[in-house]
Every structure is written in C-alpha cells, then in structure tokens.
XYZ file of C-alpha atoms in Angstrom:
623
model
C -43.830 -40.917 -8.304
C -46.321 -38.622 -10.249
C -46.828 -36.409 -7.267
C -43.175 -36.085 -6.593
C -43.065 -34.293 -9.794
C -43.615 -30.762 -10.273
C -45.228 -29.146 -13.568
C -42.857 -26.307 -15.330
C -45.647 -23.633 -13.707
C -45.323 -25.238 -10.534
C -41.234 -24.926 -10.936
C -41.687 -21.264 -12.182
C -43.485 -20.461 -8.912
C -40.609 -21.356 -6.925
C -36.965 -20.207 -6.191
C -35.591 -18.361 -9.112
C -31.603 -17.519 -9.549
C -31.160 -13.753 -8.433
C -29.979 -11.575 -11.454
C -27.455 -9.436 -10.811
C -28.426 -5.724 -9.438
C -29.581 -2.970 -11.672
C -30.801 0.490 -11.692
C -34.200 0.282 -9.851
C -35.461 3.216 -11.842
C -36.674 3.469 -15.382
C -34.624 2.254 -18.249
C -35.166 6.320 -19.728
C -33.462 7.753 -16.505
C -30.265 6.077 -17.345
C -29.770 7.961 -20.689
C -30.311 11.705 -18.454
C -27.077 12.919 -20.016
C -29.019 13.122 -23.489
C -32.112 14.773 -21.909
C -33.154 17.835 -22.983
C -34.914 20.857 -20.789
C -38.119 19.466 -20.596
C -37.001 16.115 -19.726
C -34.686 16.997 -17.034
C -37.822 19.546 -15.742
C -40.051 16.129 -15.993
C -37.560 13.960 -13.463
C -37.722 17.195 -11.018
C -41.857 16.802 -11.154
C -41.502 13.438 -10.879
C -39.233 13.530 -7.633
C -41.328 16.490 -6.144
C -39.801 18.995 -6.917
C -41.719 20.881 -9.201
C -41.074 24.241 -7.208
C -37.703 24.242 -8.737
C -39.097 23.427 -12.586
C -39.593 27.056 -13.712
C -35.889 27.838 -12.361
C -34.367 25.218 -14.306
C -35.903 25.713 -17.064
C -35.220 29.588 -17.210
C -31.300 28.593 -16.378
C -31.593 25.909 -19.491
C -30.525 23.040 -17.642
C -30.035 19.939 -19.116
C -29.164 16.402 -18.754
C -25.978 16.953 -19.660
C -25.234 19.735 -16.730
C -27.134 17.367 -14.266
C -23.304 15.219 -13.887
C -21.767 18.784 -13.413
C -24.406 20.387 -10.529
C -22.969 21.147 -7.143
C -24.340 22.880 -4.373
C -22.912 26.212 -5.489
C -24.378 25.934 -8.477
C -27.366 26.111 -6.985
C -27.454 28.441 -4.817
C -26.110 30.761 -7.624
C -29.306 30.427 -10.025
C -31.735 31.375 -6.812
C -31.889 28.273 -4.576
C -31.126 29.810 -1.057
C -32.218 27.717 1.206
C -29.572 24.831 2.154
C -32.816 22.403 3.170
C -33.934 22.806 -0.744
C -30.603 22.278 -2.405
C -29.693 18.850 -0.373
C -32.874 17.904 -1.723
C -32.132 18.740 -5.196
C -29.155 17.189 -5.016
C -30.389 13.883 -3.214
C -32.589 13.323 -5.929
C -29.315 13.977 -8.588
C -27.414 11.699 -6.716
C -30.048 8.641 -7.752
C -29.785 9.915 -11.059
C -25.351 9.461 -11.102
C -26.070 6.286 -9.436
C -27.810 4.659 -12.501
C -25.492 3.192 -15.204
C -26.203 1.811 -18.793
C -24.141 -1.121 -17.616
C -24.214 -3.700 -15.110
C -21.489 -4.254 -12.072
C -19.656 -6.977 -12.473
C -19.519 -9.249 -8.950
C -16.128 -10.758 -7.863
C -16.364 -13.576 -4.917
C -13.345 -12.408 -3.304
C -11.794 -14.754 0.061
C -11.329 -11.699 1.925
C -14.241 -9.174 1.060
C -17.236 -11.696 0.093
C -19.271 -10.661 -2.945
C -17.377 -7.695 -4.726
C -19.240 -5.737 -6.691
C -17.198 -2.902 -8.975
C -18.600 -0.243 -11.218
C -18.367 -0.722 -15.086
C -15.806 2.006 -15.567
C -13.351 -0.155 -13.265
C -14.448 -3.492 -15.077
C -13.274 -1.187 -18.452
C -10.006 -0.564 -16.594
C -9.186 -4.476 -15.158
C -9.874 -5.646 -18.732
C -6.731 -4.237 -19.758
C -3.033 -5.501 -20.502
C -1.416 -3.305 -18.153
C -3.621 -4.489 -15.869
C -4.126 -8.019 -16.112
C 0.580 -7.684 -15.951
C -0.433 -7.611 -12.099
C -1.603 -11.502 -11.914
C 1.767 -12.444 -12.288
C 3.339 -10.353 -9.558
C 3.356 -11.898 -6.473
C 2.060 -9.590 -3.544
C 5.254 -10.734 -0.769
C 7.759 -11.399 -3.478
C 9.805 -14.438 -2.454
C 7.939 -14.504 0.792
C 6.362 -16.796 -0.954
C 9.233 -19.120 -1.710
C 8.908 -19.581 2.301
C 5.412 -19.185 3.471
C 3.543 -21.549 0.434
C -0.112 -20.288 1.048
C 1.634 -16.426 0.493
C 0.689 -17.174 -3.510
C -1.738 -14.252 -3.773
C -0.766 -11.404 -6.096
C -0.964 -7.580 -6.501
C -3.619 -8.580 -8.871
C -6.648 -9.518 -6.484
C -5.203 -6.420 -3.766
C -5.682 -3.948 -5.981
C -9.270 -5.382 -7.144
C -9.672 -4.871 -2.801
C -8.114 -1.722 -2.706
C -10.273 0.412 -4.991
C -13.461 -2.192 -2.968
C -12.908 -0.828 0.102
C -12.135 2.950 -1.365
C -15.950 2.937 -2.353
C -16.840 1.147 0.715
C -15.357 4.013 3.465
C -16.743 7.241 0.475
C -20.416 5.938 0.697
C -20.111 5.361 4.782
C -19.057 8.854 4.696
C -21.405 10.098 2.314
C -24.020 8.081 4.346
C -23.216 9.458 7.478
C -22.269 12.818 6.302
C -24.429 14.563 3.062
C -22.820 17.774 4.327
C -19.886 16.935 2.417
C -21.997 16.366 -0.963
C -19.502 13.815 -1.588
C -20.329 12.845 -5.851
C -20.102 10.140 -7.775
C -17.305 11.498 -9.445
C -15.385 11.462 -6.284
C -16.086 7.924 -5.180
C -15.410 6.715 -8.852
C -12.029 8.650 -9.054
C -10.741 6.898 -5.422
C -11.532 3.799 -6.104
C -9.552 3.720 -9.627
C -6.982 5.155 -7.722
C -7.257 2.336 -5.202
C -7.420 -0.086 -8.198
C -4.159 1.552 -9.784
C -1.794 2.107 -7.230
C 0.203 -1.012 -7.601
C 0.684 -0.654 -11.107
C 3.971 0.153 -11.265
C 5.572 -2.953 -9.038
C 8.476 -4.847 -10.624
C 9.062 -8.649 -10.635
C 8.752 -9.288 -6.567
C 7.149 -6.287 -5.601
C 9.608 -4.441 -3.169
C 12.521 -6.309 -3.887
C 12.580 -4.826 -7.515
C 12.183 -1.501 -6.704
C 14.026 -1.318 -3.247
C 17.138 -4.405 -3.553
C 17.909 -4.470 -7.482
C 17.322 -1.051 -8.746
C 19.541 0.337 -6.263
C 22.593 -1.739 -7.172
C 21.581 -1.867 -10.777
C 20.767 1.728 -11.505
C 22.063 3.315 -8.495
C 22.720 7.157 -10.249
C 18.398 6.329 -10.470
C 16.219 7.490 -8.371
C 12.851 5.512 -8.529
C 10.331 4.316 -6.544
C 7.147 2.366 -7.770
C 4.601 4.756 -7.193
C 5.822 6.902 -9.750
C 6.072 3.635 -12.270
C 2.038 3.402 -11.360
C 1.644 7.134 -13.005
C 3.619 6.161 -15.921
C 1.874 2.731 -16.036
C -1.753 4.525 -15.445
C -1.098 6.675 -18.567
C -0.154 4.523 -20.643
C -3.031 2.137 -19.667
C -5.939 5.217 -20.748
C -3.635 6.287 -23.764
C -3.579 2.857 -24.992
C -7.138 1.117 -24.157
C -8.540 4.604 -25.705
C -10.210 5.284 -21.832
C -10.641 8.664 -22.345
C -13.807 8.781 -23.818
C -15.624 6.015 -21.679
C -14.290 7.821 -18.840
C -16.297 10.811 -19.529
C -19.190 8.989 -20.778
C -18.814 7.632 -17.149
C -19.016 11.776 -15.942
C -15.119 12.036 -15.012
C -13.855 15.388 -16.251
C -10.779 15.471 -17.707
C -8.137 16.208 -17.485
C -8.792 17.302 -13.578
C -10.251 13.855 -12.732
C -6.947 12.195 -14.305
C -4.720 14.596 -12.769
C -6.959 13.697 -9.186
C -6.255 10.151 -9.327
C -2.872 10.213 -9.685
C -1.755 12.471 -7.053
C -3.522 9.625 -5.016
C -1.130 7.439 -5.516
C 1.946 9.720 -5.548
C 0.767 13.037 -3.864
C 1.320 16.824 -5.859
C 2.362 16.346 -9.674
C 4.544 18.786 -9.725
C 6.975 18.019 -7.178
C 9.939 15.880 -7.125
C 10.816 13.335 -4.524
C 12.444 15.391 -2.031
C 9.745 17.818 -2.331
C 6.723 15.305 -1.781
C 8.546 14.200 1.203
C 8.867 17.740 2.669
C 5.116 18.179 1.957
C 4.347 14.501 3.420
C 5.817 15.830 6.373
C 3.505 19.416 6.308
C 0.841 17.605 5.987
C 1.335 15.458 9.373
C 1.888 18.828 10.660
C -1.641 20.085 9.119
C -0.255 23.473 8.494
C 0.515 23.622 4.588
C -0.499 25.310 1.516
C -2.482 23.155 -0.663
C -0.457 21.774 -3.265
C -2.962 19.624 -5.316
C -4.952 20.339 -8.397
C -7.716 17.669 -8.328
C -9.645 18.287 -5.676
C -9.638 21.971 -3.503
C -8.912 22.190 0.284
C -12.880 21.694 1.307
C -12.290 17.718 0.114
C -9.096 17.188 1.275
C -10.428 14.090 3.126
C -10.068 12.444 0.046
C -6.510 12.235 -0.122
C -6.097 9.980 3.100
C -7.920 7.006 1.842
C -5.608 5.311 -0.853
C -2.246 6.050 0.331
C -2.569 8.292 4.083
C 0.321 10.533 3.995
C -0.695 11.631 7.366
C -0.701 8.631 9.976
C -0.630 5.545 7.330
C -4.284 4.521 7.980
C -5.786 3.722 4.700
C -7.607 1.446 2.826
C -4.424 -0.257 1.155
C -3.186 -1.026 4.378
C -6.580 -2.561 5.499
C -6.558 -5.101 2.291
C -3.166 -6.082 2.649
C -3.338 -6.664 6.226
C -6.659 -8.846 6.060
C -5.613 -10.459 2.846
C -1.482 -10.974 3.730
C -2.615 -12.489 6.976
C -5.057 -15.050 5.426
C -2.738 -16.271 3.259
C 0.630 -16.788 5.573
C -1.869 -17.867 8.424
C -1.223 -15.112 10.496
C -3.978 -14.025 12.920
C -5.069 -10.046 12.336
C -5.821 -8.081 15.797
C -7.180 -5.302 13.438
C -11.050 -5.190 12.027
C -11.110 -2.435 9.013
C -15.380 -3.083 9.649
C -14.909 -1.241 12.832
C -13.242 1.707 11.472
C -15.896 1.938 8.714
C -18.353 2.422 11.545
C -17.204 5.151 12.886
C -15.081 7.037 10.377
C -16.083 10.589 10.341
C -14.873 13.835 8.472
C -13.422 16.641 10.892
C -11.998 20.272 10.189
C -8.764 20.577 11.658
C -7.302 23.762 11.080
C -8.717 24.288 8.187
C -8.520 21.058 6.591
C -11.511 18.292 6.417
C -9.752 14.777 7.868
C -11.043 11.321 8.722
C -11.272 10.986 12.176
C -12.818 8.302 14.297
C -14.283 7.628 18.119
C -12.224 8.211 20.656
C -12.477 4.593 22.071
C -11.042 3.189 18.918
C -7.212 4.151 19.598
C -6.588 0.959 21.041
C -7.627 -0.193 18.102
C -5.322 1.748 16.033
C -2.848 0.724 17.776
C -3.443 -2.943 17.006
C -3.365 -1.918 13.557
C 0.031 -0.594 13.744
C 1.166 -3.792 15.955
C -0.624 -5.677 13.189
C 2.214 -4.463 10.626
C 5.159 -4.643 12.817
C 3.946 -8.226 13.701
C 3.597 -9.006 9.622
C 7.339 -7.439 9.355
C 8.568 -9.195 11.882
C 7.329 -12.233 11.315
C 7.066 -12.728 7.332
C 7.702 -9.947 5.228
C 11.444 -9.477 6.784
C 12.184 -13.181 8.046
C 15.475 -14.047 7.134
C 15.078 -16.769 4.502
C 13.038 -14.472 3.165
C 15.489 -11.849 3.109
C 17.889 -13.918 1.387
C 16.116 -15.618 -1.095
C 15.903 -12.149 -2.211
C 18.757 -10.948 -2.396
C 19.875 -14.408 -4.224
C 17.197 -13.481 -6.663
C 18.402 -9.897 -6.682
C 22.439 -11.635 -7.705
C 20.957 -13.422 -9.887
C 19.109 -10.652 -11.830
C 22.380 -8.595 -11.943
C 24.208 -10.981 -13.642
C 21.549 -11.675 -15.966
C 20.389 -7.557 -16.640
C 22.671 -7.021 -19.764
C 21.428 -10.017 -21.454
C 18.153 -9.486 -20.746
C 16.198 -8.294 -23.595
C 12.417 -6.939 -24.044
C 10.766 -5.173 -26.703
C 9.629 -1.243 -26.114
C 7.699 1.436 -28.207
C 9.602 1.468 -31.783
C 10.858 -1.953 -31.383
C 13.128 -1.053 -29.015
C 15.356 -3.054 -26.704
C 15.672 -2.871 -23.539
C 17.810 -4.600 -20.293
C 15.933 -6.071 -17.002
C 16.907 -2.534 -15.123
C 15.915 -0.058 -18.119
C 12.313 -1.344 -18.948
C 11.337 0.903 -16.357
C 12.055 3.676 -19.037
C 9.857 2.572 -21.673
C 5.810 1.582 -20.318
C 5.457 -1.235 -23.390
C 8.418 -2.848 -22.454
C 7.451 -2.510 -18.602
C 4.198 -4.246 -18.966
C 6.335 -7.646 -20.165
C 8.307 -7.404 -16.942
C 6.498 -9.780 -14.900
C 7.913 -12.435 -11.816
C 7.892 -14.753 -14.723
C 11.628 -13.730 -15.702
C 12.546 -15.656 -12.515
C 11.796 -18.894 -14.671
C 13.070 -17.406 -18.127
C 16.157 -17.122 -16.521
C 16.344 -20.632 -14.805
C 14.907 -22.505 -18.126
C 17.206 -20.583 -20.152
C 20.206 -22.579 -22.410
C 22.295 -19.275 -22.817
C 25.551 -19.696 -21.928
C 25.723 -15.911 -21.296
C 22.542 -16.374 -18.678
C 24.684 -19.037 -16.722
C 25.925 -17.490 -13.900
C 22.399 -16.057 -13.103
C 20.648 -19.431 -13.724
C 23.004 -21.628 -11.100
C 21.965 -18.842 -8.441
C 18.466 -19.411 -9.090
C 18.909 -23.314 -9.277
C 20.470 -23.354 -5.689
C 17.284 -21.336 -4.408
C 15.109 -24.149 -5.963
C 17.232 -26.865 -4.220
C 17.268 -24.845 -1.252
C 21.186 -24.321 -0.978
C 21.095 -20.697 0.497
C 23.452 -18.568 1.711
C 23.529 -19.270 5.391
C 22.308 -16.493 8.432
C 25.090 -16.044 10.548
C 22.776 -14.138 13.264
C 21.324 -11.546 14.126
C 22.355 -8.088 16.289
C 20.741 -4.341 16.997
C 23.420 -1.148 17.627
C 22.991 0.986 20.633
C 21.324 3.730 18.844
C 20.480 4.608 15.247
C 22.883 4.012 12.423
C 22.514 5.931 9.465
C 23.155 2.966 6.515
C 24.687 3.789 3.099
C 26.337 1.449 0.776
C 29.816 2.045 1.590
C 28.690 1.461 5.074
C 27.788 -1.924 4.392
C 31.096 -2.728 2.393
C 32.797 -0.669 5.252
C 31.118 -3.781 7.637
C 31.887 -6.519 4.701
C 35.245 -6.129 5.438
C 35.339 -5.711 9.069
C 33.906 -8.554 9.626
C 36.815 -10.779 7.367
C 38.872 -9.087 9.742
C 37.405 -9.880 13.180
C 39.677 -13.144 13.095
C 38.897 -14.478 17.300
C 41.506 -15.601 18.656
C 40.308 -19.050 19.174
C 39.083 -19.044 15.629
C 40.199 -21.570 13.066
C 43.289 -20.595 11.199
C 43.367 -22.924 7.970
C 39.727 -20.851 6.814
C 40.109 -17.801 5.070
C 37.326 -15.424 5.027
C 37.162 -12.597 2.382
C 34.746 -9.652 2.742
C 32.879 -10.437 -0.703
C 31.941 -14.005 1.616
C 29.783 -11.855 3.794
C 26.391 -10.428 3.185
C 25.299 -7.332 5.446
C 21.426 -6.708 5.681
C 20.212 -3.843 7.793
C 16.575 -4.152 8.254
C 13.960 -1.246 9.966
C 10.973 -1.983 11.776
C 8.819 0.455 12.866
C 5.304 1.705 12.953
C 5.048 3.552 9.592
C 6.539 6.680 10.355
C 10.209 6.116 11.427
C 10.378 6.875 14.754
C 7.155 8.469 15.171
C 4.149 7.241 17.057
C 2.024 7.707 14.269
C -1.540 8.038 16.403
C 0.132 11.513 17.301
C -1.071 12.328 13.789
C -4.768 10.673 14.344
C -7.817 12.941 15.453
C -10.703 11.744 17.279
C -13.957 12.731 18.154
C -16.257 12.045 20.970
C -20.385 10.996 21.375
C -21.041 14.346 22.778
C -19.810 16.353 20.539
C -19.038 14.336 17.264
C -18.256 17.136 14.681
C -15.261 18.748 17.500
C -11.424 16.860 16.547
C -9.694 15.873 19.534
C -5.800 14.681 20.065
C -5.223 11.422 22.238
C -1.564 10.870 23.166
C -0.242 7.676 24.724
C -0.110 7.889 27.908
C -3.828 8.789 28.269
C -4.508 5.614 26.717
C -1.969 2.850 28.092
C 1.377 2.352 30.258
C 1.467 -1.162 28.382
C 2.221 0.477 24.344
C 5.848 0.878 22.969
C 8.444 3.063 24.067
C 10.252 3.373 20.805
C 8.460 2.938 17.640
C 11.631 2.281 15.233
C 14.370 -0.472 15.533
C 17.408 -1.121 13.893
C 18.623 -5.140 13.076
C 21.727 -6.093 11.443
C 22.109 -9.542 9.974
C 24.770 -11.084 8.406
C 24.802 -14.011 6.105
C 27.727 -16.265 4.795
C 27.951 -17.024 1.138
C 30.001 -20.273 1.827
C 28.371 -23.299 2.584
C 30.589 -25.811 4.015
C 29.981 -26.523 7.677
C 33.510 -25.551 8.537
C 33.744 -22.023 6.875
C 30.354 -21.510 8.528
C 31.291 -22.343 11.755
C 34.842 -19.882 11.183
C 32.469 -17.151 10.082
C 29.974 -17.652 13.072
C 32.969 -16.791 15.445
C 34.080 -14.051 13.038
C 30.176 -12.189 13.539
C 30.196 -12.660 17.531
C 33.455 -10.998 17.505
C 32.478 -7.876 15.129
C 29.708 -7.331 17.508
C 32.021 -7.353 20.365
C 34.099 -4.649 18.326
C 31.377 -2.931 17.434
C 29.175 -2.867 20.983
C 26.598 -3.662 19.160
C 24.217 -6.089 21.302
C 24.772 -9.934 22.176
C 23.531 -12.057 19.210
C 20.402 -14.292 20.743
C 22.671 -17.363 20.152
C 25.749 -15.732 20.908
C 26.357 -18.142 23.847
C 26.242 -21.242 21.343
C 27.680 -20.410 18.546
C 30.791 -18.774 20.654
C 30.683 -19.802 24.132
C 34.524 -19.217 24.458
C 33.654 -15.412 23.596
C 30.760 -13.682 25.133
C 32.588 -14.358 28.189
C 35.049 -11.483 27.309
C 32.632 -8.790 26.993
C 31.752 -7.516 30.345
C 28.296 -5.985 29.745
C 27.497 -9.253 27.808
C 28.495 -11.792 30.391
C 26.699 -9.828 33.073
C 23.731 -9.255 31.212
C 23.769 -5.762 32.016
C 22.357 -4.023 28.819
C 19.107 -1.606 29.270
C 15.641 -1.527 27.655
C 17.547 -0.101 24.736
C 19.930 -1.887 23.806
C 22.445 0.001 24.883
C 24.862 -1.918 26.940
C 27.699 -0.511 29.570
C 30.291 0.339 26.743
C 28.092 2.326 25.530
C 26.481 3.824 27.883
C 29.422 5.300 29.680
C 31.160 6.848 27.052
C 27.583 8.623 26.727
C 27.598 9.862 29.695
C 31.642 11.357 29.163
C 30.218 13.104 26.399
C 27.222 15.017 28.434
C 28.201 17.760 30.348
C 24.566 18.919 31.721
C-alpha cells in the first residue's frame, strides 16, 4: 500500500490544472499606455527594431500613441518602406493584444471553449444584458419543438465569438489590411449587442403585436438594440473602461451601432434604399465609423449585401441543435477560405470559387429551418394566441420607466428602463394573474397551456405574388364567411371574426432574389481578382424561384362540426380565388375539387399557376 502512495513532490511533478491563458509577455508590457518615450523606445530595441528608436523618439512617441499608430502614421514621420512599417506594426499588434485582465472561457454546446475579451465580459455583466436570458431565441417555437429552449442570451455570447473568429482569419491571412484591435473588439460587441432590442418572443413582438398594437409605429428591433446599447454604456458607466480598453469615442460607439442598423442618420426607408445600393456596390459611403478602405467590416454582423454573416452562422448551428434539425452548412469552411476583395472600389469578403455550392446549402439551410420550425403552423398560432392575448392585456399592463413612469406592454419600447423589465416572463404574469381586468388575456393563454388551439383549416399558394396589407386580410376574413358550398351545412353560421388569415413568405433572404448574385469569388490562380458565379454555371438542380407565397387559414371555433363547415368554406374560397388546390383538398371536400377543372385534372404548372389563371394571362399579352 506504501508504494501505491505518492509523496506531495512526487504529486507536484505530475499533471497540474491548466490556468487560464495570459499575456505571454512581461507583466510591464501590459501597462504600455503609461509608458513614457524611453520606454516605448526600449520595447522597439527589444523587438529589433532599434533602427526606428531615434525616429520615435524625435516624433515623442509614447505609450499612449502606440493604441492610436496606423500605417499612415508611419509613413508620415519618415518610415517609407512598406516592408519596415508591417514590421513596426507586427510588433504593436503584440503589444494591443496584451490585457491587464484575463478572458473569461464559456463552454458553449455549439462553439466548444469560448473565450471573450474582458471589455465584452464588462458588457455581459450588465442588466440590459443579462434581460436576454429570458427571451427565448424561436419564441413559441418552443411551445412546439421542447429542446428549442435556448435564448437570445447564449446567441449573442456566439455572435460577437465568431465576429472575432472570421477578423483574426482575415487578419491572419491578410496583414495588408492592418486590421487592429480596435476593429476586432468593436465587431464583436456589435455581434454581442445586436439582439438587444428583441421583445417578449423575439419576432413575434416586434413583427405580430406591435403592428396591431401600435400600428401608426413604425419599429423594428434593431433600432430597440441602439436604444438598448446606449442605455447599457450610459448606465454601467462603460465609457471610460471602453477607452481604457483603446476604443475611441465617440467614433468607435457610433461604429458599432451602424453594425447592427446600418448609417445613423437615415430613416427606415432610407437604410433600405441604401441596403439595396449596396447589393448593387455602386454607392456613396454613408457611414462614419469606419472609411471606405474597411468596408469589409460591415458584412460580418448583419450582411446587408447577400445575408452571409456571422449571426446567421450561430443561429443556424445553434437553432438546428436544439430542434434536432440536421445543418447542410459548415461556417468552419467558410472561415477557411474567407478572403477580402476590391470590388469597384469597395474591400468585400469573398470566398473560393468551389464553395458556392456551399452557399447555397446555407441558404437551403434557412428555408429548410422556415419551413420546417420557425413558420410551422402550431407555431404560427400559438403566436398569434399569445399575440390576442397580449392585446387584451396591453392597457393593464403596467411597468416602471425613468421618473417613475408608467408604461403599457406596447409603449415600454419608448422608455429603455422600462424596456429592460419586458422579458417572455409576462407570458406567466399574465396567466398567474387574479385581475379581473387581465381575464380575458389569461383564458387565451390557459387554452395554449391545455393545448385547445385555434384549429388550421389548410393551407394554399396564389398564382403569383400578392401584395398583403391589413385590410387585405380582413378583405379575405370575410370572404371566406361567405364562401357558403353548396353542399355545406346550413344550421353553422360562420362570421368573418371566426377566421384567422396568415400569409407567410419564404424565401432565400432577399425576396425574390438569388442572393449568390450578390456573392464574389475568387480563384487559386489568382486569389486577390473577384469573380461573379451565376447559377447556371454551377447547377441545373438549384431553385427556379427563390420567394413563395402561403396562405393559411385557421378557425377560432373548436367544435368538430363548425370545423368541419369551415373546412368546406376554405376549399371553396380557394376555388373563388384560383388560388392552388389545398394538399388535403380531396379529403376534407371530396364533393368539391371535382368542380374545378384545372384541379380535378391536375393540370397546374411548376408555378402554381393553374389553367384559370393562366389563360386569362395570356388574354392580357398582346406580344
């Protein structure tokens, strides 16, 4: 037994826990913003370059204006040769690399080992920021899928991961574009605040309730995350570690945030029109954080351009994982071969040629993730119960703001304090609730715990694009209490406020677009020259259309009898309408389909479009 035992020098010898990484230079180097001129000419001899001591000194450069060199800079005080000043700043860059603090590691499912600089640990560590653990990342999608329980919290902590991850491939892979630490540290808090702004279930706040709650409003999240972002520095006093961290303010602030929601300056309509510019790549520069020769950095957070991005790659790996979804599309791969190309004018990610099939899974990827989860029609329900439910509730709702003001459900978004209380958890204030004014909202959101829904009628597509607006949807509402069949029960009566219209879009990111029209490539031989691949050169097998219309309509009665009446009534609005053969059409009506030619015959075309249609069409072109 004595030999089995090991002395405490014998145990020290052995395997020891690994501390977490540090600086591998000395402790002095990480105070070089307090260095004087002879200390900063003392780190150039000890880095070899020595040469470059007397110019320094004679300039007065210190510690402090290390964090603020570019290459400009030096080429200004004397330093002519490009070899010598990618040197320089090679050595600089070790020096912005070494913190007074540690990284923190996360052990994320999706990423592994995280690790995140201290600035962003000073950011997480905040109110505003800890709000997002209790917003669910698919809203009620989760209500249907039950490992979908992830939240916006642990994607954004991805987000601004895999910002840093794709600017240090680059810089790896390209020096040229004396990417700095200020750059990489201002994307990835952009990555790591552009969810802030969500609502109670994500989309459905900002995109179902708002709308019908607020609809003279026009707001989207991304502007909430600005507000949100602001109010996080003002109040956590940020400022100051940020520029102890070598941000500059208030450039570096106003960098970030066009990030998340392109130019300040410009309203909605006008970010749109420049969104669509910028696919174009002819457009005057509209941002103030970062000039024209970086304007790479603007496509990885949120890629106005084509959609490929880093907060696409999280949520894809991550929203997969969790609803058990299989993901065609590696983001590993891309990081391989990303590479920064000027395109008239502009510097843009680009990547090998032989990776557009790739791309293209990524795209299918999303429409897959639509298709199947994030628009499936209990999901789609659920929500708009929950949205009911939150509109009966709004006026009686009431949170706290700056001043000790009050504020409704729909108006927190005015006021950041009260904002940052608005959390999914109002979903079970409301349901726990003893108000009598809160009872209306509460049995809605009892029935969606019990599982009595509203029940899906079916679904159908129109022959071409519809363009939707609310009194288009009433406008349906009641056509469809009309379409009375003929065979149809007589003792149910159907009123347009039983029906519930939902018009859904799936597409590839950029309406109707294929968006690898807007992706340049490069080749081996030549891989600083952008090239354009269009789809036929890569497959006949890809889509022909890359948006799709689907209308489905749900019954707010439950009984099996007005069901069944209000089945017949949807099969005979899509007859009325021409709008295609509901999948179960046959079942649910099999005394109707029969009446519609182009249905009984099967006759429509790859588009939808069936005979009807198609011929008065043709009456109407006279080339």
């Amino acid at each position: 037994m004595e030999s089995r035992k090991r002395t405490l020098e014998e145990r020290n010898d052995g395997y020891k826990t690994p501390e977490k990484e540090v600086s591998a230079f000395l402790v002095s180097d990480s105070d070089y913003i307090h260095w004087g001129v002879e200390e900063t000419c003392q780190y150039l001899r000890k880095e070899d370059l020595g040469e470059w001591e007397d110019t320094f000194r004679a300039q007065k450069i210190t510690g402090a204006g290390l964090q603020c060199l570019h290459d400009a800079h030096l080429e200004k005080i004397g330093i002519s040769c490009l070899g010598d000043r990618l040197k320089i700043l090679h050595s600089l860059r070790k020096l912005w690399r070494v913190v007074a603090e540690r990284n923190k590691v996360f052990n994320d499912p999706i990423h592994g080992h995280v690790e995140l600089h201290p600035l962003l640990i000073k950011i997480i560590d905040t109110p505003q920021f800890q709000r997002l653990r209790n917003i669910k990342q698919l809203g009620a999608t989760y209500l249907v899928f039950p490992g979908a329980s992830h939240n916006r919290f642990e994607h954004s902590l991805g987000v601004g991961y895999l910002a840093g991850q794709l600017l240090q491939a680059l810089n790896e892979r390209q020096p040229e574009l004396l990417i700095s630490p200020r750059d990489i540290l201002c994307v990835q808090i952009a990555g790591l605040c552009h969810d802030l702004g969500h609502g109670p279930f994500s989309h459905m706040f900002d995109n179902t309730f708002l709308p019908k709650a607020r609809p003279e409003k026009t707001w989207k999240h991304e502007a909430a995350s600005l507000a949100m972002f602001d109010y996080l520095v003002e109040d956590n006093d940020l400022k100051p570690v940020m520029e102890q961290h070598g941000l500059e303010l208030p450039q570096d602030l106003d960098f970030i945030k066009e990030q998340i929601a392109g130019p300040l300056d410009a309203d909605v309509d006008q970010v749109q029109k420049i969104q669509k510019e910028q696919s174009g790549f002819n457009f005057e520069w509209p941002f103030k954080g970062r000039q024209k020769d970086k304007s790479f950095l603007y496509e990885i957070v949120a890629n106005k351009r084509n959609g490929i991005d880093v907060d696409k790659w999280d949520y894809f790996a991550r929203d997969c994982y969790h609803l058990g979804i299989q993901a065609n599309f590696d983001y590993r791969r891309f990081l391989k071969f990303a590479r920064v190309c000027e395109v008239d004018g502009q510097k843009l990610i680009c990547t090998r040629d032989k990776e557009v099939g790739n791309l293209y899974d990524l795209f299918h990827t999303r429409n897959c993730l639509h298709r199947r989860a994030y628009q499936h029609k209990v999901c789609n329900i659920i929500e708009t119960m929950i949205t009911e439910a939150f509109l009966k509730a709004d006026q009686y709702i009431q949170i706290e703001g700056s001043g000790g003001k009050m504020f409704t459900l729909s108006k927190a978004i005015d006021d950041m304090v009260a904002f940052t209380k608005l959390t999914d958890n109002i979903f079970e204030q409301i349901l726990n609730s003893s108000s009598s004014e809160l009872a209306d909202a509460r049995e809605i959101l009892r029935n969606i715990v019990c599982r009595r829904l509203y029940k899906c009628l079916g679904q159908t597509q129109p022959g071409n694009k519809i363009k939707i607006t609310p009194a288009t949807i009433s406008h349906w509402e009641a056509e469809l209490a009309r379409a009375t069949p003929q065979s149809g029960s007589q003792d149910v009566s159907l009123q347009p406020e039983d029906f519930i219209v939902s018009v859904i879009v799936l597409d590839y990111g950029m309406d109707e677009k294929d968006p690898i029209d807007n992706v340049r490539f490069y080749c081996k031989k030549d891989p600083t020259k952008a090239i354009q691949i269009r789809k036929n050169q890569v497959s006949k097998l890809l889509p022909e259309h890359f948006a799709e219309q689907l209308i489905r309509v749900y019954c707010k009665k439950m009984d099996e009898k007005s069901v069944e009446a209000a089945r017949k009534h949807f099969v005979q609005w899509c007859m009325d309408k021409n709008f295609s053969k509901p999948q179960d059409g046959d079942i649910i009506a099999p005394e109707l389909t029969p009446l519609k030619p182009s249905w009984a015959n099967n006759n429509q075309d790859k588009t939808g479009e069936d005979d009807d249609a198609r011929v008065k069409r043709k009456k109407l072109n006279f080339k």
